[in-house]
């Protein structure tokens, strides 16, 4: 399995996704991969998303999220 999957998903506005569960969240949140919730300090129940901010935003700068994702992927190998 690769690092990303190329598919089309309604409402996503992109075609590259991390493999795994897809969360079709209710507005104001955008749909996203379920594995990204922990990085955003969020959780979900059905289409409801619970996060520290009104919108689903990363709690750290994006470069830190990418660094963490690369480190975790390397440790998993």
XYZ file of N, CA and C in Angstrom:
231
model
N 0.849 -1.178 0.000
C 0.000 0.000 0.000
C 0.887 1.231 0.000
N 0.568 2.214 -0.850
C 1.354 3.433 -0.955
C 1.002 4.445 0.115
N 1.745 5.551 0.107
C 1.522 6.612 1.085
C 0.221 7.362 0.814
N -0.188 7.417 -0.460
C -1.447 8.062 -0.815
C -2.205 7.198 -1.803
N -3.503 7.433 -1.881
C -4.377 6.747 -2.820
C -4.977 7.807 -3.721
N -5.004 7.568 -5.007
C -5.591 8.509 -5.960
C -7.020 8.073 -6.268
N -7.985 8.778 -5.705
C -9.408 8.505 -5.928
C -10.155 9.826 -5.931
N -11.443 9.766 -6.258
C -12.292 10.963 -6.187
C -13.273 10.760 -5.046
N -13.403 11.776 -4.225
C -14.357 11.721 -3.112
C -15.162 13.014 -3.102
N -16.458 12.890 -2.935
C -17.364 14.035 -2.966
C -16.989 15.074 -1.917
N -16.953 16.331 -2.323
C -16.712 17.423 -1.401
C -15.276 17.644 -1.007
N -14.352 16.821 -1.502
C -12.963 16.920 -1.063
C -12.177 17.981 -1.830
N -12.456 18.139 -3.107
C -11.716 19.107 -3.895
C -10.282 18.695 -4.176
N -9.981 17.413 -4.039
C -8.644 16.883 -4.320
C -8.782 15.407 -4.674
N -7.692 14.792 -5.152
C -7.756 13.394 -5.560
C -6.729 12.514 -4.868
N -5.876 13.067 -4.021
C -4.873 12.279 -3.289
C -5.270 12.212 -1.823
N -5.303 10.990 -1.274
C -5.752 10.786 0.094
C -4.868 9.779 0.805
N -4.772 9.918 2.111
C -4.112 8.909 2.930
C -5.056 7.711 2.977
N -4.554 6.494 2.751
C -5.438 5.324 2.782
C -6.112 5.161 4.153
N -7.332 4.646 4.141
C -8.035 4.380 5.392
C -9.421 4.981 5.411
N -9.959 5.092 6.611
C -11.323 5.575 6.817
C -11.501 6.997 6.296
N -12.647 7.265 5.685
C -12.997 8.591 5.186
C -14.122 9.136 6.047
N -13.958 10.351 6.549
C -14.959 10.987 7.395
C -15.666 12.077 6.601
N -16.932 11.876 6.323
C -17.738 12.863 5.602
C -18.369 13.782 6.643
N -17.570 14.707 7.161
C -17.979 15.558 8.270
C -19.055 16.563 7.879
N -19.856 16.956 8.875
C -20.874 17.987 8.674
C -20.212 19.361 8.656
N -20.851 20.310 7.961
C -20.391 21.696 7.936
C -20.359 22.234 9.365
N -19.419 23.060 9.711
C -18.512 23.805 8.840
C -17.229 23.045 8.498
N -17.098 21.804 8.934
C -15.872 21.048 8.690
C -15.873 20.447 7.292
N -14.691 20.310 6.724
C -14.545 19.656 5.435
C -14.362 18.160 5.654
N -14.732 17.340 4.680
C -14.477 15.908 4.808
C -12.972 15.653 4.846
N -12.540 14.593 5.547
C -11.117 14.280 5.650
C -10.900 12.838 6.036
N -9.639 12.428 5.985
C -9.256 11.088 6.382
C -9.350 10.970 7.896
N -9.897 9.862 8.378
C -10.064 9.650 9.810
C -8.753 9.661 10.573
N -7.678 9.203 9.934
C -6.385 9.146 10.626
C -5.827 10.529 10.931
N -6.374 11.584 10.332
C -5.884 12.943 10.581
C -6.509 13.581 11.821
N -7.543 12.968 12.375
C -8.220 13.563 13.525
C -7.291 13.747 14.721
N -6.499 12.746 15.044
C -5.615 12.828 16.210
C -4.621 13.978 16.074
N -4.108 14.198 14.875
C -3.152 15.288 14.656
C -3.797 16.652 14.862
N -5.115 16.702 14.737
C -5.853 17.951 14.936
C -6.493 18.013 16.328
N -6.116 17.079 17.189
C -6.668 16.989 18.554
C -8.188 16.896 18.516
N -8.711 16.170 17.533
C -10.152 16.080 17.324
C -10.624 14.632 17.413
N -11.929 14.486 17.521
C -12.554 13.168 17.492
C -13.852 13.305 16.699
N -14.424 12.172 16.331
C -15.652 12.201 15.543
C -16.613 11.140 16.035
N -17.886 11.435 15.849
C -18.958 10.493 16.116
C -19.934 10.650 14.964
N -19.941 9.659 14.074
C -20.741 9.799 12.863
C -20.181 10.928 12.026
N -21.021 11.900 11.677
C -20.564 13.059 10.895
C -20.219 14.246 11.773
N -20.366 14.107 13.089
C -20.045 15.196 14.017
C -18.569 15.157 14.371
N -17.932 16.323 14.352
C -16.517 16.449 14.687
C -16.404 17.311 15.934
N -15.584 16.857 16.878
C -15.347 17.596 18.118
C -13.876 17.983 18.149
N -13.614 19.291 18.169
C -12.243 19.795 18.084
C -12.094 21.013 18.997
N -10.843 21.402 19.282
C -10.630 22.532 20.180
C -10.999 23.888 19.582
N -11.165 23.966 18.270
C -11.519 25.219 17.604
C -12.881 25.076 16.946
N -13.482 26.189 16.535
C -14.782 26.133 15.871
C -14.701 25.395 14.541
N -13.570 25.509 13.870
C -13.302 24.793 12.627
C -12.207 23.778 12.884
N -12.106 22.779 12.041
C -11.069 21.765 12.186
C -9.752 22.341 11.680
N -8.932 22.819 12.595
C -7.652 23.447 12.274
C -6.532 22.690 12.969
N -5.336 22.660 12.353
C -4.211 22.002 13.017
C -3.763 22.820 14.220
N -3.438 22.163 15.339
C -3.022 22.884 16.550
C -1.564 23.318 16.507
N -0.819 22.896 15.486
C 0.587 23.263 15.312
C 0.787 23.671 13.857
N 1.891 24.358 13.537
C 2.147 24.730 12.140
C 2.196 23.503 11.227
N 1.807 23.688 9.975
C 1.727 22.569 9.041
C 3.045 21.831 8.871
N 4.168 22.551 8.896
C 5.441 21.850 8.718
C 5.684 20.866 9.869
N 5.194 21.161 11.057
C 5.335 20.232 12.176
C 4.445 19.000 11.984
N 3.259 19.198 11.414
C 2.400 18.050 11.121
C 3.074 17.122 10.113
N 3.676 17.691 9.070
C 4.355 16.875 8.063
C 5.563 16.170 8.655
N 6.337 16.871 9.485
C 7.496 16.238 10.127
C 7.053 15.051 10.976
N 5.982 15.224 11.735
C 5.455 14.149 12.576
C 4.984 12.973 11.726
N 4.287 13.269 10.625
C 3.787 12.208 9.757
C 4.927 11.418 9.131
N 5.975 12.101 8.697
C 7.127 11.404 8.107
C 7.807 10.548 9.157
N 7.998 11.081 10.350
C 8.647 10.333 11.440
C 7.838 9.083 11.781
N 6.525 9.215 11.901
C 5.687 8.068 12.246
C 5.693 7.032 11.125
N 5.718 7.493 9.862
C 5.777 6.544 8.750
C 7.090 5.786 8.737
N 8.187 6.477 9.040
C 9.493 5.822 9.081
C 9.584 4.833 10.231
N 8.985 5.152 11.376
C 9.002 4.250 12.526
C 8.142 3.007 12.274
N 7.124 3.144 11.428
C 6.231 2.023 11.156
C 6.873 0.982 10.235
N 7.931 1.366 9.549
C 8.582 0.443 8.596
C 9.509 -0.511 9.311
